Amino acid sequence: MKIPTAIITMLFGVVITLASLWYGQNNGWMPIAASQEAPLVDGLFNTMMTIATGLFLLVEGAIVIAIFRFRQQPGDNTDGPAIEGNLPLEILWTGIPVVIVVGLSIYSFEVYNTMGGLDPMASGDRQVVQVAANPDAQISGLIPGDSQARPDRVAVGVGASPQTQGQPADVEVDVLGLQFAWIFTYPQSGVVSGELHVPADREVKLNIKAQDVLHAFWVPQFRLKQDAIPGRTVELRFKPQIPGTYPIVCAELCGSYHGAMRSQTIVEAPEDFDAWLQSQIAMTEAGENTVAMVPETLSKTDRLALRTADLGVDDRTLAQLHHTGHHH
């Protein structure tokens, strides 16, 4: 008995759907989800993996079937049938991508909003941007208006979620990126550290800026990445949940030692975080300041730039940092 083509097609569709759903939820590509925001990003990623897997199986399956079903038969040297256009097929393969793209756009917009990406207070920057133009250049006539300063009102960063907008974060940390280290300052206590310590299940607010060039603060386990921009303070708010030590990576090519610009985030139980903070306050009062870990491969020029970067990093501290970086 010959099985109808419609039933075979339906069975293939069921198999492809089940395989796509399974792989989309069990792809294992992402590291541990250690923040409250991470499952939101993982849900979007898994959805995209499900759709991509289904499309891959559908397209590659059609190619494999066509290879065997429509291959040239032995002794048949005739031309294939002349087929021109198929309006229903054209509508189908145009409409499906449109629906997918629109759906993913709406989904990603909702994820970004839930994480706080649409918080208008995510950046308190109201700096003036100077647009310079050479009046003698031929292109100057193409620039509307003059080269006067104008206020920049664009909010960037990931701020408070819709449920916590207007509420202060539990912990606030100033983050400075410079070639080639991260420096974390706790303004309420004056503690300065080369590692980011945060309490679990508490909302953390990072005020991120760059000393020199563009950097990017990225913790893969938090699913969060934010550019550090010279002359601009950018907010990043999140809630870590799983205690542990997670790498901080600069995800923006920032110079010769970009690959060595790493630190770590240490998520601790609230009582352990309080104990660490008190110990750092005691060390600060005793004059035992540790600023950051600096790659031991820094040139003399880079070290001189670091010492003169208004950070109070002297030769003695650099020697301590060199020793710390060697052990890490």
Coordinates of C-alpha atoms in Angstrom, one line a residue:
M1 CA 0.0 0.0 0.0
K2 CA 1.4 3.4 -1.0
I3 CA 1.4 5.9 1.8
P4 CA -0.1 9.2 0.6
T5 CA 2.3 12.1 0.1
A6 CA 0.4 14.3 2.6
I7 CA 0.9 11.8 5.4
I8 CA 4.6 11.5 4.7
T9 CA 4.9 15.3 4.6
M10 CA 3.1 15.5 7.9
L11 CA 5.3 12.9 9.5
F12 CA 8.4 14.7 8.3
G13 CA 7.0 17.9 9.8
V14 CA 6.4 16.3 13.2
V15 CA 9.9 14.8 13.3
I16 CA 11.5 18.1 12.3
T17 CA 9.4 20.0 14.9
L18 CA 10.2 17.6 17.7
A19 CA 13.9 17.5 16.9
S20 CA 14.1 21.3 16.7
L21 CA 12.3 21.8 20.0
W22 CA 14.6 19.3 21.7
Y23 CA 17.8 20.7 20.4
G24 CA 16.6 24.3 21.0
Q25 CA 16.2 23.5 24.7
N26 CA 19.2 21.2 25.1
N27 CA 21.9 22.8 22.9
G28 CA 24.3 23.4 25.8
W29 CA 26.0 26.3 24.2
M30 CA 25.5 28.8 27.0
P31 CA 27.5 28.9 30.3
I32 CA 25.8 28.7 33.7
A33 CA 23.0 31.3 34.1
A34 CA 24.2 33.2 37.2
S35 CA 22.0 36.3 37.2
Q36 CA 18.3 37.1 37.3
E37 CA 18.6 38.5 33.7
A38 CA 20.3 35.4 32.3
P39 CA 17.2 33.2 31.8
L40 CA 15.5 36.0 29.7
V41 CA 18.5 36.0 27.3
D42 CA 18.6 32.2 27.3
G43 CA 14.9 32.0 26.4
L44 CA 15.5 34.2 23.4
F45 CA 18.6 32.3 22.4
N46 CA 16.9 28.9 22.7
T47 CA 14.0 30.2 20.6
M48 CA 16.4 31.3 17.9
M49 CA 18.2 28.0 18.1
T50 CA 14.9 26.1 17.8
I51 CA 13.9 28.1 14.7
A52 CA 17.4 27.8 13.1
T53 CA 17.5 24.1 13.7
G54 CA 14.0 23.6 12.1
L55 CA 15.0 25.6 9.1
F56 CA 18.3 23.8 8.7
L57 CA 16.6 20.4 8.8
L58 CA 13.9 21.5 6.4
V59 CA 16.3 23.0 3.8
E60 CA 19.0 20.3 4.1
G61 CA 16.4 17.6 4.1
A62 CA 14.8 19.0 0.9
I63 CA 18.2 19.1 -0.7
V64 CA 19.0 15.5 0.2
I65 CA 15.6 14.3 -1.0
A66 CA 16.0 16.2 -4.3
I67 CA 19.5 14.7 -4.8
F68 CA 18.1 11.1 -4.7
R69 CA 14.6 11.6 -6.1
F70 CA 15.4 13.8 -9.1
R71 CA 18.9 12.5 -10.0
Q72 CA 19.6 11.7 -13.6
Q73 CA 18.7 8.2 -14.5
P74 CA 21.2 5.9 -16.4
G75 CA 21.0 6.4 -20.1
D76 CA 18.7 9.5 -19.8
N77 CA 20.4 12.4 -21.6
T78 CA 17.2 14.5 -22.1
D79 CA 16.7 18.0 -20.5
G80 CA 14.7 18.4 -17.4
P81 CA 11.2 20.0 -17.5
A82 CA 11.2 23.8 -17.9
I83 CA 9.6 25.1 -14.7
E84 CA 9.2 28.9 -14.4
G85 CA 7.9 30.4 -11.2
N86 CA 5.5 29.2 -8.5
L87 CA 3.5 32.0 -6.9
P88 CA 2.3 30.0 -3.8
L89 CA 5.9 28.9 -3.2
E90 CA 7.2 32.4 -3.6
I91 CA 4.7 33.7 -1.1
L92 CA 5.5 30.9 1.3
W93 CA 9.2 31.4 1.5
T94 CA 8.8 35.2 1.7
G95 CA 6.1 35.2 4.3
I96 CA 7.7 32.7 6.7
P97 CA 11.0 34.7 7.2
V98 CA 8.9 37.9 7.6
V99 CA 6.8 36.3 10.4
I100 CA 10.0 34.9 12.0
V101 CA 11.9 38.2 11.9
V102 CA 8.9 40.2 13.2
G103 CA 8.2 37.7 16.0
L104 CA 11.9 37.6 17.1
S105 CA 12.0 41.4 17.0
I106 CA 9.0 41.7 19.3
Y107 CA 10.3 39.0 21.6
S108 CA 13.8 40.6 21.9
F109 CA 12.3 44.0 22.4
E110 CA 10.3 42.6 25.4
V111 CA 13.4 40.9 26.8
Y112 CA 15.4 44.2 26.5
N113 CA 12.6 46.1 28.2
T114 CA 12.2 43.6 31.0
M115 CA 16.0 43.7 31.7
G116 CA 15.9 47.5 31.9
G117 CA 17.3 48.4 28.5
L118 CA 14.6 50.9 27.9
D119 CA 15.1 52.7 31.2
P120 CA 15.4 56.4 30.3
M121 CA 17.6 57.0 33.4
A122 CA 20.1 54.3 32.4
S123 CA 22.6 57.0 31.6
G124 CA 22.8 60.3 33.4
D125 CA 25.1 61.7 30.8
R126 CA 24.1 65.1 29.6
Q127 CA 27.5 66.0 28.2
V128 CA 28.1 68.3 25.3
V129 CA 29.1 66.8 22.0
Q130 CA 31.3 69.0 19.8
V131 CA 31.0 68.5 16.1
A132 CA 34.0 70.1 14.3
A133 CA 34.2 70.9 10.6
N134 CA 36.9 72.5 8.6
P135 CA 35.3 75.5 6.9
D136 CA 37.8 75.3 4.1
A137 CA 37.0 71.7 3.3
Q138 CA 34.7 71.0 0.4
I139 CA 32.6 68.7 2.5
S140 CA 31.7 71.4 5.0
G141 CA 28.9 72.6 2.8
L142 CA 27.2 69.3 3.2
I143 CA 27.0 69.6 7.0
P144 CA 23.7 71.3 8.0
G145 CA 24.0 74.1 10.4
D146 CA 27.3 75.1 12.1
S147 CA 29.8 73.3 14.3
Q148 CA 28.2 74.5 17.5
A149 CA 28.0 72.2 20.6
R150 CA 24.7 70.4 21.2
P151 CA 23.5 68.4 24.1
D152 CA 23.5 64.6 23.8
R153 CA 20.3 63.2 25.3
V154 CA 20.6 59.6 24.2
A155 CA 20.2 57.2 27.1
V156 CA 22.4 54.1 26.9
G157 CA 23.0 51.1 29.2
V158 CA 20.8 48.6 31.0
G159 CA 19.1 50.3 33.9
A160 CA 16.4 49.3 36.3
S161 CA 13.6 46.9 35.3
P162 CA 10.1 48.3 35.0
Q163 CA 9.3 46.9 38.5
T164 CA 12.3 48.7 40.1
Q165 CA 12.5 51.9 38.2
G166 CA 13.0 54.9 40.5
Q167 CA 14.3 52.6 43.3
P168 CA 18.0 52.7 44.4
A169 CA 20.1 49.6 43.9
D170 CA 21.3 47.7 46.9
V171 CA 24.9 48.0 45.9
E172 CA 26.5 50.7 43.7
V173 CA 30.0 50.3 42.2
D174 CA 31.9 52.7 40.0
V175 CA 33.8 50.8 37.2
L176 CA 36.7 52.3 35.4
G177 CA 38.2 50.6 32.4
L178 CA 41.7 51.6 31.2
Q179 CA 44.5 50.1 29.3
F180 CA 44.6 47.4 30.4
A181 CA 42.7 46.8 33.7
W182 CA 39.4 47.2 35.5
I183 CA 39.2 49.3 38.7
F184 CA 36.1 49.0 40.9
T185 CA 35.3 51.7 43.5
Y186 CA 32.6 51.3 46.1
P187 CA 31.7 55.0 46.6
Q188 CA 29.8 54.5 49.9
S189 CA 32.8 53.1 51.6
G190 CA 35.7 54.3 49.5
V191 CA 37.0 50.7 48.9
V192 CA 39.0 50.3 45.6
S193 CA 39.5 46.8 44.2
G194 CA 40.8 45.0 41.2
E195 CA 38.0 42.5 41.5
L196 CA 34.2 43.0 41.5
H197 CA 32.6 41.7 44.7
V198 CA 28.8 41.6 44.8
P199 CA 26.2 40.0 47.1
A200 CA 23.9 37.3 45.8
D201 CA 20.2 38.2 45.4
R202 CA 20.8 41.9 45.7
E203 CA 20.4 44.4 42.9
V204 CA 23.8 45.8 41.8
K205 CA 24.3 49.1 39.9
L206 CA 27.5 49.6 38.0
N207 CA 28.5 53.1 36.8
I208 CA 30.8 52.3 33.9
K209 CA 33.2 54.6 32.1
A210 CA 36.5 54.5 30.3
Q211 CA 39.7 56.4 31.1
D212 CA 41.2 56.3 27.6
V213 CA 39.6 54.3 24.8
L214 CA 36.5 52.2 24.3
H215 CA 36.3 49.1 26.4
A216 CA 33.5 46.6 27.0
F217 CA 32.5 45.1 30.4
W218 CA 31.3 41.5 29.7
V219 CA 30.4 38.8 32.2
P220 CA 29.1 35.8 30.0
Q221 CA 27.5 34.1 33.0
F222 CA 25.3 37.2 33.6
R223 CA 24.5 37.5 29.9
L224 CA 25.3 41.2 30.2
K225 CA 27.8 43.3 28.2
Q226 CA 28.1 47.1 28.3
D227 CA 30.5 49.4 26.5
A228 CA 32.8 51.6 28.6
I229 CA 32.9 55.0 26.8
P230 CA 35.4 57.8 27.5
G231 CA 33.7 60.9 28.8
R232 CA 30.4 59.1 29.5
T233 CA 29.1 57.2 32.5
V234 CA 26.9 54.3 31.5
E235 CA 24.7 52.4 33.9
L236 CA 24.4 48.6 34.1
R237 CA 22.0 47.1 36.7
F238 CA 21.6 43.4 37.4
K239 CA 20.9 40.9 40.2
P240 CA 23.4 38.1 40.6
Q241 CA 21.9 34.9 42.0
I242 CA 24.4 32.0 42.1
P243 CA 27.5 32.5 44.3
G244 CA 30.7 31.8 42.5
T245 CA 33.6 33.4 40.6
Y246 CA 33.0 34.5 37.1
P247 CA 35.4 36.1 34.5
I248 CA 35.2 39.7 33.5
V249 CA 36.2 40.1 29.9
C250 CA 36.9 43.2 27.8
A251 CA 34.9 42.5 24.7
E252 CA 36.1 45.6 22.8
L253 CA 39.5 45.6 21.0
C254 CA 41.3 48.3 23.1
G255 CA 45.0 47.9 22.4
S256 CA 48.0 45.7 22.3
Y257 CA 47.2 43.9 25.6
H258 CA 43.5 43.7 25.1
G259 CA 43.5 39.9 25.6
A260 CA 45.1 40.4 29.0
M261 CA 42.4 42.9 30.2
R262 CA 40.6 40.5 32.5
S263 CA 39.3 40.4 36.0
Q264 CA 36.7 38.5 37.9
T265 CA 33.3 38.9 39.5
I266 CA 33.0 37.2 42.9
V267 CA 29.3 36.6 43.9
E268 CA 29.1 36.0 47.6
A269 CA 26.4 35.4 50.2
P270 CA 25.3 38.8 51.6
E271 CA 27.0 38.2 55.0
D272 CA 30.3 37.2 53.2
F273 CA 30.1 40.3 51.1
D274 CA 29.6 42.5 54.1
A275 CA 32.6 40.7 55.8
W276 CA 34.8 41.3 52.7
L277 CA 33.7 45.0 52.5
Q278 CA 34.6 45.5 56.2
S279 CA 38.0 43.9 55.7
Q280 CA 38.7 46.1 52.8
I281 CA 37.7 49.2 54.7
A282 CA 40.1 48.2 57.5
M283 CA 42.9 47.7 55.0
T284 CA 42.1 51.0 53.4
E285 CA 42.3 52.8 56.8
A286 CA 45.6 51.0 57.4
G287 CA 47.0 52.3 54.1
E288 CA 47.2 48.9 52.4
N289 CA 45.6 49.9 49.1
T290 CA 45.4 47.5 46.2
V291 CA 44.0 49.1 43.0
A292 CA 44.0 46.6 40.2
M293 CA 45.8 43.7 38.5
V294 CA 48.0 45.0 35.7
P295 CA 49.4 42.6 33.1
E296 CA 53.1 42.0 33.8
T297 CA 53.8 42.5 30.1
L298 CA 53.0 46.2 30.2
S299 CA 55.6 48.4 28.6
K300 CA 57.3 51.3 30.4
T301 CA 55.2 53.7 28.4
D302 CA 52.0 52.0 29.5
R303 CA 53.1 52.0 33.1
L304 CA 54.0 55.6 33.0
A305 CA 50.6 56.4 31.5
L306 CA 48.9 54.4 34.3
R307 CA 50.9 56.3 37.0
T308 CA 49.9 59.6 35.5
A309 CA 46.2 58.8 34.9
D310 CA 45.1 60.6 38.0
L311 CA 44.6 57.3 39.7
G312 CA 47.2 57.6 42.4
V313 CA 49.0 54.5 41.1
D314 CA 52.7 54.8 42.1
D315 CA 55.7 52.6 41.5
R316 CA 55.2 50.8 44.7
T317 CA 51.6 49.9 43.9
L318 CA 52.6 48.8 40.4
A319 CA 55.2 46.5 41.9
Q320 CA 52.4 45.0 44.2
L321 CA 50.1 44.7 41.2
H322 CA 52.9 43.0 39.2
H323 CA 53.3 40.5 42.0
T324 CA 49.5 40.0 42.3
G325 CA 49.1 39.5 38.5
H326 CA 52.0 37.0 38.6
H327 CA 50.2 34.8 41.1
H328 CA 46.9 35.1 39.2

